[in-house]
């Protein structure tokens, strides 16, 4: 979630860390199908998922390796993937209601 990433970036800047890439993100292994299910649960809408079976099969979920962020920065995410999706969905609905596009 954006607040987690901003916190991590500020820690890197404050500490002047230059030890190579430090991953900031969720350490929850998540698939695109799981994200779609979370969006459907939060929105209350049914999304038709289509899978292109002509494409090569890739990873079955990804997660950031936050080992260095924990060790060097003392950082770990505070907002879960599901809560981040809900916060983003709620914000966008509020924005659209208040800004007629």
Coordinates of N, CA, C and O in Angstrom, one line a residue:
X1 N 0.8 -1.2 0.0 CA 0.0 0.0 0.0 C 0.9 1.2 0.0 O 2.0 1.2 0.6
X2 N 0.4 2.3 -0.6 CA 1.2 3.5 -0.8 C 1.8 4.0 0.5 O 3.0 4.5 0.5
X3 N 1.1 4.0 1.6 CA 1.6 4.6 2.8 C 2.8 3.7 3.3 O 3.8 4.3 3.9
X4 N 2.7 2.4 3.1 CA 3.8 1.6 3.5 C 5.1 1.8 2.7 O 6.2 1.9 3.2
X5 N 4.9 2.0 1.4 CA 6.1 2.2 0.5 C 6.7 3.6 0.8 O 7.9 3.7 0.9
X6 N 5.8 4.6 1.0 CA 6.4 6.0 1.4 C 7.2 5.9 2.7 O 8.3 6.5 2.8
X7 N 6.6 5.2 3.6 CA 7.4 5.0 4.9 C 8.7 4.4 4.7 O 9.8 4.8 5.2
X8 N 8.8 3.3 3.9 CA 10.0 2.7 3.6 C 11.0 3.6 2.8 O 12.2 3.6 3.1
X9 N 10.5 4.3 1.9 CA 11.4 5.2 1.1 C 11.9 6.3 2.0 O 13.1 6.7 1.9
X10 N 11.1 6.8 2.9 CA 11.6 7.9 3.9 C 12.7 7.3 4.8 O 13.7 8.0 5.1
X11 N 12.5 6.0 5.2 CA 13.5 5.4 6.0 C 14.9 5.3 5.3 O 15.9 5.5 5.8
X12 N 14.8 4.9 4.0 CA 16.0 4.8 3.2 C 16.7 6.1 3.1 O 17.9 6.2 3.3
X13 N 15.9 7.2 2.8 CA 16.5 8.5 2.7 C 17.0 9.0 4.0 O 18.2 9.6 4.0
X14 N 16.3 8.8 5.1 CA 16.8 9.3 6.4 C 18.1 8.6 6.8 O 19.0 9.2 7.4
X15 N 18.2 7.3 6.5 CA 19.3 6.5 7.0 C 20.5 6.6 6.0 O 21.6 6.1 6.3
X16 N 20.2 7.2 4.8 CA 21.3 7.2 3.8 C 21.8 5.9 3.3 O 22.9 5.7 3.1
X17 N 20.9 4.9 3.2 CA 21.2 3.6 2.9 C 21.6 3.5 1.4 O 20.9 4.0 0.5
X18 N 22.7 2.8 1.1 CA 23.1 2.5 -0.3 C 23.7 1.1 -0.3 O 24.8 0.9 -0.6
X19 N 22.8 0.1 -0.1 CA 23.3 -1.3 -0.1 C 22.6 -2.1 -1.2 O 22.4 -3.3 -1.1
X20 N 22.3 -1.4 -2.3 CA 21.7 -2.1 -3.4 C 20.2 -2.1 -3.3 O 19.6 -1.4 -2.4
X21 N 19.5 -2.9 -4.1 CA 18.0 -2.9 -4.1 C 17.4 -3.4 -2.8 O 17.9 -4.4 -2.2
X22 N 16.5 -2.7 -2.2 CA 15.7 -3.1 -1.1 C 14.2 -3.2 -1.5 O 13.7 -2.1 -1.9
X23 N 13.6 -4.3 -1.4 CA 12.3 -4.5 -1.9 C 11.3 -4.0 -0.8 O 11.4 -4.4 0.4
X24 N 10.3 -3.2 -1.2 CA 9.3 -2.7 -0.4 C 8.0 -3.2 -1.0 O 7.7 -2.9 -2.1
X25 N 7.2 -4.0 -0.3 CA 6.0 -4.5 -0.8 C 5.4 -5.5 0.2 O 5.9 -5.7 1.3
X26 N 4.4 -6.2 -0.3 CA 3.8 -7.2 0.5 C 4.6 -8.5 0.5 O 5.2 -8.8 -0.6
X27 N 4.7 -9.1 1.6 CA 5.4 -10.4 1.6 C 4.4 -11.5 1.5 O 4.7 -12.7 1.8
X28 N 3.2 -11.2 1.2 CA 2.1 -12.2 1.0 C 2.1 -12.6 -0.5 O 1.9 -11.8 -1.4
X29 N 2.4 -13.9 -0.7 CA 2.4 -14.4 -2.1 C 1.0 -14.3 -2.6 O 0.0 -14.9 -2.0
X30 N 0.8 -13.6 -3.7 CA -0.6 -13.4 -4.2 C -0.6 -13.6 -5.7 O 0.3 -13.2 -6.4
X31 N -1.7 -14.2 -6.2 CA -1.9 -14.5 -7.6 C -2.8 -13.4 -8.2 O -3.6 -12.7 -7.4
X32 N -2.8 -13.3 -9.5 CA -3.8 -12.3 -10.1 C -5.2 -12.8 -9.8 O -6.1 -11.9 -9.6
X33 N -5.5 -14.1 -9.8 CA -6.8 -14.6 -9.5 C -7.2 -14.2 -8.1 O -8.4 -13.8 -7.8
X34 N -6.3 -14.3 -7.1 CA -6.6 -13.9 -5.7 C -6.9 -12.4 -5.6 O -7.8 -12.0 -4.9
X35 N -6.1 -11.6 -6.4 CA -6.4 -10.1 -6.4 C -7.8 -9.9 -7.0 O -8.5 -9.1 -6.4
X36 N -8.1 -10.5 -8.1 CA -9.5 -10.4 -8.7 C -10.5 -10.7 -7.7 O -11.6 -10.0 -7.5
X37 N -10.3 -11.8 -6.9 CA -11.3 -12.2 -5.9 C -11.4 -11.2 -4.8 O -12.5 -10.9 -4.3
X38 N -10.3 -10.6 -4.4 CA -10.4 -9.5 -3.4 C -11.1 -8.3 -3.9 O -11.9 -7.7 -3.2
X39 N -10.9 -7.9 -5.1 CA -11.6 -6.8 -5.7 C -13.1 -7.1 -5.8 O -13.9 -6.2 -5.5
X40 N -13.4 -8.3 -6.2 CA -14.9 -8.7 -6.2 C -15.5 -8.6 -4.8 O -16.6 -8.1 -4.7
X41 N -14.7 -9.1 -3.8 CA -15.3 -9.1 -2.5 C -15.5 -7.7 -2.0 O -16.5 -7.3 -1.3
X42 N -14.5 -6.8 -2.2 CA -14.6 -5.4 -1.8 C -15.7 -4.6 -2.5 O -16.4 -3.9 -1.9
X43 N -15.8 -4.8 -3.8 CA -16.7 -4.1 -4.6 C -18.1 -4.6 -4.6 O -19.1 -3.9 -4.9
X44 N -18.2 -5.9 -4.3 CA -19.5 -6.5 -4.4 C -20.0 -6.8 -5.8 O -21.1 -7.1 -6.1
X45 N -19.0 -6.7 -6.7 CA -19.3 -6.9 -8.2 C -18.6 -8.2 -8.7 O -17.6 -8.5 -8.2
X46 N -19.3 -8.8 -9.6 CA -18.7 -10.0 -10.2 C -17.9 -9.6 -11.4 O -18.4 -9.0 -12.3
X47 N -16.7 -10.0 -11.4 CA -15.8 -9.7 -12.5 C -15.6 -11.0 -13.3 O -15.3 -12.1 -12.8
X48 N -15.8 -10.9 -14.6 CA -15.6 -12.1 -15.5 C -14.1 -12.2 -15.7 O -13.5 -11.3 -16.3
X49 N -13.5 -13.3 -15.2 CA -12.1 -13.5 -15.4 C -11.9 -14.3 -16.7 O -12.6 -15.3 -16.9
X50 N -11.0 -13.8 -17.5 CA -10.7 -14.6 -18.8 C -9.2 -14.9 -18.7 O -8.4 -14.1 -18.4
X51 N -8.9 -16.2 -19.0 CA -7.6 -16.7 -19.1 C -7.2 -17.0 -20.5 O -7.9 -17.7 -21.2
X52 N -6.1 -16.4 -21.0 CA -5.6 -16.6 -22.3 C -4.7 -17.8 -22.3 O -3.6 -17.8 -21.9
X53 N -5.3 -19.0 -22.7 CA -4.6 -20.2 -22.6 C -3.5 -20.4 -23.7 O -2.8 -21.3 -23.7
X54 N -3.5 -19.4 -24.6 CA -2.4 -19.5 -25.7 C -1.1 -18.9 -25.2 O -0.1 -19.0 -25.8
X55 N -1.2 -18.2 -24.0 CA 0.0 -17.6 -23.5 C 0.8 -18.5 -22.6 O 0.2 -19.4 -22.0
X56 N 2.1 -18.4 -22.5 CA 2.8 -19.3 -21.6 C 2.4 -19.1 -20.1 O 2.0 -18.0 -19.7
X57 N 2.5 -20.1 -19.4 CA 2.2 -20.1 -18.0 C 3.3 -19.5 -17.2 O 4.5 -19.9 -17.4
X58 N 3.0 -18.5 -16.3 CA 4.1 -17.9 -15.6 C 4.0 -18.3 -14.1 O 3.6 -19.4 -13.8
X59 N 4.5 -17.4 -13.3 CA 4.4 -17.6 -11.8 C 3.0 -17.8 -11.4 O 2.1 -17.3 -11.9
X60 N 2.9 -18.6 -10.3 CA 1.6 -18.7 -9.6 C 1.6 -18.0 -8.3 O 1.3 -18.5 -7.3
X61 N 1.9 -16.7 -8.5 CA 1.9 -15.8 -7.3 C 3.3 -15.2 -7.1 O 4.3 -15.8 -7.4
X62 N 3.2 -14.0 -6.6 CA 4.5 -13.3 -6.4 C 4.4 -12.6 -5.0 O 3.3 -12.2 -4.5
X63 N 5.6 -12.4 -4.4 CA 5.7 -11.6 -3.2 C 7.0 -11.0 -3.1 O 8.0 -11.5 -3.7
X64 N 7.1 -9.8 -2.5 CA 8.4 -9.1 -2.4 C 9.2 -9.8 -1.3 O 8.7 -10.4 -0.3
X65 N 10.5 -9.8 -1.5 CA 11.4 -10.4 -0.5 C 11.8 -9.2 0.4 O 12.7 -8.4 0.0
X66 N 11.2 -9.0 1.5 CA 11.4 -7.9 2.4 C 12.5 -8.1 3.4 O 12.6 -7.4 4.4
X67 N 13.3 -9.1 3.3 CA 14.3 -9.5 4.2 C 15.2 -8.3 4.5 O 15.5 -7.9 5.7
X68 N 15.8 -7.7 3.5 CA 16.7 -6.5 3.7 C 15.9 -5.3 4.3 O 16.5 -4.6 5.2
X69 N 14.7 -5.1 3.9 CA 13.9 -4.0 4.5 C 13.7 -4.2 6.0 O 13.9 -3.2 6.8
X70 N 13.5 -5.4 6.4 CA 13.4 -5.7 7.8 C 14.7 -5.6 8.6 O 14.8 -4.9 9.6
X71 N 15.8 -6.1 8.0 CA 17.1 -6.1 8.6 C 17.7 -4.8 8.7 O 18.2 -4.3 9.8
X72 N 17.7 -4.0 7.6 CA 18.4 -2.8 7.5 C 17.5 -1.6 8.0 O 18.0 -0.7 8.7
X73 N 16.2 -1.6 7.7 CA 15.4 -0.5 8.0 C 14.5 -0.7 9.2 O 13.9 0.2 9.7
X74 N 14.3 -2.0 9.6 CA 13.3 -2.3 10.6 C 11.9 -2.1 10.0 O 10.9 -1.8 10.8
X75 N 11.7 -2.2 8.7 CA 10.5 -1.9 8.0 C 9.7 -3.2 7.7 O 10.4 -4.2 7.2
X76 N 8.4 -3.2 7.8 CA 7.6 -4.2 7.2 C 6.2 -3.6 6.9 O 5.9 -2.6 7.6
X77 N 5.5 -4.1 6.0 CA 4.2 -3.5 5.6 C 3.2 -3.6 6.8 O 3.2 -4.6 7.5
X78 N 2.4 -2.5 6.9 CA 1.4 -2.5 7.9 C 0.0 -2.8 7.4 O -0.9 -3.2 8.1
X79 N -0.2 -2.5 6.1 CA -1.5 -2.7 5.4 C -1.4 -4.0 4.5 O -0.6 -4.1 3.7
X80 N -2.4 -4.9 4.8 CA -2.5 -6.1 4.0 C -2.9 -5.8 2.6 O -3.5 -4.7 2.3
X81 N -2.7 -6.7 1.7 CA -3.2 -6.6 0.3 C -4.7 -6.3 0.3 O -5.1 -5.4 -0.4
X82 N -5.4 -7.1 1.0 CA -6.9 -6.9 1.0 C -7.3 -5.6 1.5 O -8.2 -4.9 1.0
X83 N -6.7 -5.1 2.6 CA -7.0 -3.8 3.2 C -6.6 -2.7 2.3 O -7.3 -1.7 2.1
X84 N -5.5 -2.9 1.6 CA -5.1 -1.8 0.6 C -6.0 -1.7 -0.5 O -6.3 -0.6 -1.0
X85 N -6.5 -2.9 -1.0 CA -7.5 -2.9 -2.1 C -8.8 -2.2 -1.6 O -9.3 -1.3 -2.4
X86 N -9.2 -2.5 -0.4 CA -10.4 -1.8 0.1 C -10.2 -0.3 0.2 O -11.1 0.5 -0.2
X87 N -9.1 0.1 0.8 CA -8.8 1.5 1.0 C -8.8 2.2 -0.4 O -9.4 3.3 -0.6
X88 N -8.2 1.6 -1.4 CA -8.1 2.2 -2.7 C -9.5 2.3 -3.4 O -9.9 3.3 -4.0
X89 N -10.3 1.2 -3.2 CA -11.6 1.2 -3.8 C -12.5 2.2 -3.2 O -13.2 3.0 -3.9
X90 N -12.4 2.3 -1.8 CA -13.3 3.3 -1.1 C -12.8 4.7 -1.5 O -13.7 5.6 -1.7
X91 N -11.5 5.0 -1.6 CA -11.0 6.3 -2.0 C -11.5 6.7 -3.4 O -12.0 7.8 -3.6
X92 N -11.4 5.7 -4.3 CA -11.8 6.0 -5.7 C -13.3 6.3 -5.8 O -13.7 7.1 -6.6
X93 N -14.1 5.5 -5.1 CA -15.5 5.7 -5.1 C -15.9 7.1 -4.6 O -16.7 7.8 -5.1
X94 N -15.2 7.5 -3.5 CA -15.5 8.8 -2.9 C -15.0 9.9 -3.8 O -15.8 10.9 -4.0
X95 N -13.9 9.7 -4.5 CA -13.4 10.7 -5.4 C -14.4 10.9 -6.6 O -14.7 12.0 -7.0
X96 N -14.8 9.8 -7.1 CA -15.8 9.8 -8.3 C -17.1 10.5 -7.9 O -17.7 11.2 -8.7
X97 N -17.6 10.2 -6.7 CA -18.8 10.8 -6.2 C -18.7 12.4 -6.0 O -19.6 13.1 -6.3
X98 N -17.5 12.8 -5.7 CA -17.3 14.2 -5.4 C -16.7 15.0 -6.6 O -16.7 16.2 -6.5
X99 N -16.3 14.3 -7.6 CA -15.8 14.9 -8.8 C -16.4 14.3 -10.0 O -16.0 13.2 -10.5
X100 N -17.4 14.9 -10.5 CA -18.2 14.3 -11.6 C -17.3 14.3 -12.9 O -17.0 15.4 -13.4
X101 N -17.0 13.1 -13.3 CA -16.1 13.0 -14.5 C -16.9 12.5 -15.7 O -17.8 11.8 -15.6

